[in-house]
CSV table of C-alpha atoms in Angstrom, one decimal:
chain,number,residue,atom,x,y,z
A,1,UNK,CA,48.3,0.2,14.4
A,2,UNK,CA,48.1,4.0,14.2
A,3,UNK,CA,44.9,5.9,15.5
A,4,UNK,CA,44.0,6.7,11.9
A,5,UNK,CA,44.3,3.1,10.9
A,6,UNK,CA,42.3,1.9,13.9
A,7,UNK,CA,39.5,4.4,13.2
A,8,UNK,CA,39.4,3.3,9.5
A,9,UNK,CA,39.2,-0.3,10.6
A,10,UNK,CA,36.4,0.6,13.0
A,11,UNK,CA,34.5,2.4,10.4
A,12,UNK,CA,34.8,-0.4,8.0
A,13,UNK,CA,33.6,-2.9,10.6
A,14,UNK,CA,30.6,-0.8,11.5
A,15,UNK,CA,29.6,-0.4,7.7
A,16,UNK,CA,29.9,-4.1,7.4
A,17,UNK,CA,27.6,-4.7,10.2
A,18,UNK,CA,24.8,-2.3,9.2
A,19,UNK,CA,23.6,-4.4,6.1
A,20,UNK,CA,23.6,-7.5,8.3
A,21,UNK,CA,21.4,-5.9,10.9
A,22,UNK,CA,19.1,-4.5,8.4
A,23,UNK,CA,18.8,-7.9,6.7
A,24,UNK,CA,18.2,-9.6,10.1
A,25,UNK,CA,15.4,-7.1,10.9
A,26,UNK,CA,13.8,-8.1,7.6
A,27,UNK,CA,14.2,-11.7,8.4
A,28,UNK,CA,12.3,-11.1,11.8
A,29,UNK,CA,9.7,-9.0,10.2
A,30,UNK,CA,8.9,-11.7,7.6
A,31,UNK,CA,8.9,-14.3,10.4
A,32,UNK,CA,6.6,-12.1,12.5
A,33,UNK,CA,4.2,-11.7,9.7
A,34,UNK,CA,3.9,-15.5,9.2
A,35,UNK,CA,3.6,-16.1,13.0
A,36,UNK,CA,1.0,-13.2,13.6
A,37,UNK,CA,-0.9,-14.4,10.4
A,38,UNK,CA,-1.1,-17.9,11.4
A,39,UNK,CA,-1.6,-17.7,15.2
A,40,UNK,CA,-2.8,-14.0,15.7
A,41,UNK,CA,-1.0,-11.4,18.0
A,42,UNK,CA,-1.8,-12.9,21.3
A,43,UNK,CA,-1.2,-16.5,20.6
A,44,UNK,CA,2.0,-15.9,18.4
A,45,UNK,CA,4.9,-15.5,20.9
A,46,UNK,CA,8.3,-13.9,20.3
A,47,UNK,CA,9.7,-17.4,20.9
A,48,UNK,CA,7.9,-18.5,17.7
A,49,UNK,CA,9.3,-15.7,15.9
A,50,UNK,CA,12.7,-16.3,17.1
A,51,UNK,CA,12.5,-19.9,16.3
A,52,UNK,CA,11.8,-19.2,12.6
A,53,UNK,CA,14.8,-17.0,12.2
A,54,UNK,CA,17.3,-19.2,14.3
A,55,UNK,CA,17.8,-16.7,17.2
A,56,UNK,CA,16.8,-16.4,20.7
A,57,UNK,CA,13.9,-14.6,22.2
A,58,UNK,CA,16.3,-11.9,23.6
A,59,UNK,CA,17.6,-11.4,20.0
A,60,UNK,CA,14.1,-10.4,18.7
A,61,UNK,CA,13.9,-8.0,21.6
A,62,UNK,CA,17.4,-6.6,20.8
A,63,UNK,CA,16.2,-5.5,17.4
A,64,UNK,CA,12.6,-4.3,18.4
A,65,UNK,CA,12.4,-3.9,22.0
A,66,UNK,CA,9.0,-5.3,22.7
A,67,UNK,CA,6.3,-7.4,21.1
A,68,UNK,CA,4.0,-4.3,20.8
A,69,UNK,CA,6.8,-2.5,18.8
A,70,UNK,CA,7.4,-5.6,16.6
A,71,UNK,CA,3.7,-5.6,15.8
A,72,UNK,CA,3.9,-2.0,14.5
A,73,UNK,CA,7.0,-2.7,12.6
A,74,UNK,CA,5.0,-5.7,10.9
A,75,UNK,CA,2.2,-3.3,10.0
A,76,UNK,CA,4.5,-0.7,8.6
A,77,UNK,CA,6.4,-3.5,6.7
A,78,UNK,CA,3.1,-4.7,5.3
A,79,UNK,CA,2.2,-1.2,4.0
A,80,UNK,CA,5.9,-0.8,2.6
A,81,UNK,CA,5.3,-3.9,0.7
A,82,UNK,CA,2.2,-2.7,-0.8
A,83,UNK,CA,3.7,0.4,-2.6
A,84,UNK,CA,7.4,-1.1,-3.3
A,85,UNK,CA,6.5,-1.7,-6.9
A,86,UNK,CA,5.3,2.0,-7.5
A,87,UNK,CA,7.5,4.7,-8.8
A,88,UNK,CA,8.2,7.0,-5.8
A,89,UNK,CA,6.9,4.4,-3.4
A,90,UNK,CA,3.5,6.1,-2.7
A,91,UNK,CA,0.0,5.5,-3.7
A,92,UNK,CA,-1.1,7.5,-6.8
A,93,UNK,CA,-4.5,9.4,-7.4
A,94,UNK,CA,-7.4,9.4,-9.7
A,95,UNK,CA,-7.9,6.3,-11.9
A,96,UNK,CA,-4.4,5.2,-11.3
A,97,UNK,CA,-5.2,4.6,-7.7
A,98,UNK,CA,-7.8,2.0,-8.7
A,99,UNK,CA,-5.4,0.3,-11.1
A,100,UNK,CA,-3.0,0.2,-8.1
A,101,UNK,CA,-5.5,-1.5,-5.9
A,102,UNK,CA,-6.0,-4.2,-8.7
A,103,UNK,CA,-2.2,-4.6,-9.1
A,104,UNK,CA,-1.9,-5.0,-5.3
A,105,UNK,CA,-4.6,-7.7,-5.3
A,106,UNK,CA,-2.7,-9.6,-8.1
A,107,UNK,CA,0.7,-9.3,-6.2
A,108,UNK,CA,-1.0,-10.5,-2.9
A,109,UNK,CA,-1.9,-13.8,-4.7
A,110,UNK,CA,1.7,-14.7,-4.3
A,111,UNK,CA,2.3,-13.3,-0.8
A,112,UNK,CA,-0.3,-15.3,1.3
A,113,UNK,CA,1.5,-14.6,4.6
A,114,UNK,CA,1.2,-10.9,4.3
A,115,UNK,CA,-2.5,-11.1,3.5
A,116,UNK,CA,-3.1,-13.6,6.2
A,117,UNK,CA,-1.3,-11.3,8.8
A,118,UNK,CA,-3.2,-8.4,7.6
A,119,UNK,CA,-6.6,-10.2,7.9
A,120,UNK,CA,-6.0,-11.6,11.2
A,121,UNK,CA,-4.6,-8.5,12.8
A,122,UNK,CA,-7.3,-6.3,11.4
A,123,UNK,CA,-9.9,-8.5,12.6
A,124,UNK,CA,-8.3,-8.9,16.2
A,125,UNK,CA,-8.0,-5.1,16.2
A,126,UNK,CA,-11.6,-4.7,17.2
A,127,UNK,CA,-11.0,-6.6,20.4
A,128,UNK,CA,-10.7,-4.5,23.7
A,129,UNK,CA,-7.2,-3.4,24.3
A,130,UNK,CA,-5.6,-4.7,21.1
A,131,UNK,CA,-2.3,-2.7,20.4
A,132,UNK,CA,-3.1,-2.5,16.7
A,133,UNK,CA,-6.5,-0.8,17.2
A,134,UNK,CA,-5.2,2.7,16.6
A,135,UNK,CA,-3.1,1.8,13.7
A,136,UNK,CA,-5.9,-0.1,11.9
A,137,UNK,CA,-8.5,2.8,12.6
A,138,UNK,CA,-6.1,5.4,11.4
A,139,UNK,CA,-5.2,3.3,8.4
A,140,UNK,CA,-8.9,3.0,7.3
A,141,UNK,CA,-9.5,6.7,7.8
A,142,UNK,CA,-6.5,7.5,5.4
A,143,UNK,CA,-7.4,4.9,2.9
A,144,UNK,CA,-11.2,6.1,2.8
A,145,UNK,CA,-9.8,9.6,2.3
A,146,UNK,CA,-7.3,8.7,-0.5
A,147,UNK,CA,-10.0,6.5,-2.4
A,148,UNK,CA,-12.8,9.2,-2.0
A,149,UNK,CA,-10.5,11.6,-3.4
A,150,UNK,CA,-9.6,9.4,-6.3
A,151,UNK,CA,-13.5,9.0,-6.9
A,152,UNK,CA,-13.7,12.9,-7.0
A,153,UNK,CA,-11.0,13.1,-9.4
A,154,UNK,CA,-12.5,10.6,-11.9
A,155,UNK,CA,-16.0,12.3,-11.4
A,156,UNK,CA,-14.4,15.7,-12.3
A,157,UNK,CA,-12.8,14.1,-15.3
A,158,UNK,CA,-16.1,12.9,-16.4
A,159,UNK,CA,-17.9,16.1,-15.4
A,160,UNK,CA,-20.0,14.3,-13.0
A,161,UNK,CA,-21.5,16.0,-10.0
A,162,UNK,CA,-21.7,13.6,-7.1
A,163,UNK,CA,-24.2,13.8,-4.1
A,164,UNK,CA,-22.7,14.9,-0.7
A,165,UNK,CA,-20.9,11.9,0.9
A,166,UNK,CA,-21.1,9.6,-2.1
A,167,UNK,CA,-17.3,9.5,-2.6
A,168,UNK,CA,-16.8,8.4,0.9
A,169,UNK,CA,-19.6,5.8,0.7
A,170,UNK,CA,-17.9,4.4,-2.5
A,171,UNK,CA,-14.5,4.4,-0.6
A,172,UNK,CA,-15.9,2.4,2.1
A,173,UNK,CA,-17.6,-0.1,-0.1
A,174,UNK,CA,-14.1,-0.5,-2.1
A,175,UNK,CA,-12.2,-1.3,1.1
A,176,UNK,CA,-14.9,-3.6,2.3
A,177,UNK,CA,-15.0,-5.7,-1.0
A,178,UNK,CA,-11.3,-5.9,-1.2
A,179,UNK,CA,-11.0,-7.2,2.4
A,180,UNK,CA,-13.9,-9.5,2.0
A,181,UNK,CA,-12.5,-11.1,-1.2
A,182,UNK,CA,-9.1,-11.6,0.6
A,183,UNK,CA,-10.8,-13.4,3.4
A,184,UNK,CA,-12.7,-15.7,0.6
A,185,UNK,CA,-9.4,-16.3,-1.1
A,186,UNK,CA,-7.5,-17.2,2.0
A,187,UNK,CA,-10.2,-19.7,2.8
A,188,UNK,CA,-10.4,-21.2,-0.7
A,189,UNK,CA,-7.9,-19.7,-3.1
A,190,UNK,CA,-9.2,-22.0,-6.0
A,191,UNK,CA,-12.5,-20.5,-5.8
A,192,UNK,CA,-11.5,-16.8,-5.9
A,193,UNK,CA,-9.3,-15.0,-8.5
A,194,UNK,CA,-8.2,-12.2,-6.3
A,195,UNK,CA,-7.1,-9.7,-9.1
A,196,UNK,CA,-10.2,-10.2,-11.4
A,197,UNK,CA,-12.7,-10.4,-8.6
A,198,UNK,CA,-11.2,-7.1,-7.1
A,199,UNK,CA,-11.1,-5.4,-10.5
A,200,UNK,CA,-14.8,-6.4,-11.2
A,201,UNK,CA,-15.9,-5.2,-7.6
A,202,UNK,CA,-14.2,-1.9,-8.1
A,203,UNK,CA,-15.6,-1.3,-11.6
A,204,UNK,CA,-19.0,-2.1,-10.3
A,205,UNK,CA,-18.8,0.3,-7.5
A,206,UNK,CA,-17.5,3.3,-9.6
A,207,UNK,CA,-20.1,2.4,-12.4
A,208,UNK,CA,-22.9,2.8,-9.8
A,209,UNK,CA,-21.4,5.8,-8.3
A,210,UNK,CA,-20.6,7.6,-11.4
A,211,UNK,CA,-23.6,6.6,-13.3
A,212,UNK,CA,-21.9,5.2,-16.4
A,213,UNK,CA,-19.7,2.3,-17.2
A,214,UNK,CA,-16.1,2.3,-15.8
A,215,UNK,CA,-13.3,0.1,-17.0
A,216,UNK,CA,-10.0,0.3,-14.8
A,217,UNK,CA,-7.7,-1.2,-17.4
A,218,UNK,CA,-7.3,1.4,-20.3
A,219,UNK,CA,-9.8,3.8,-18.5
């Protein structure tokens, strides 16, 4: 076999391995999401994750290096899933942001594992030394900022002048009700319609903030 042929064969083999490796990483992330969601970060082990995928503990480490790095990848995976249905794969602004939040709630009703992992990991993050603490705090900071900016945009469209700090208070309230509704839904999915309750809560907060009725759909 010539050098050129060997090189081509090597490149073809490498190209064939890459999709398999990416697929395996996705499998591990999905399994870790389930494990951390059901057992929490500290109680859920890499062995638990490996068993769900049919590989060894060392195999998980081969792909992610450590349990902490796997946790960070799970958190990033969760955020990626949240925007995968959006054009451009990023959160929109203005009223479209609130429509996106309701759509996310509707989609979450079919992906319990991701919602469960988010609820468990954000709850655990308030404990001393938890590896997700920084990520969760930064995520809430960014999310409050994005929602507050969307509130300002809607207020500008309606020529409403808001008191100092009002958009930030509304943003914190939106996050609080969404997370609280997710907890209620996880405990009793028959009692809570995640999408409609989320839409109702957001409309109520925006109506109180803007001083007039707000409808997310068709607004």
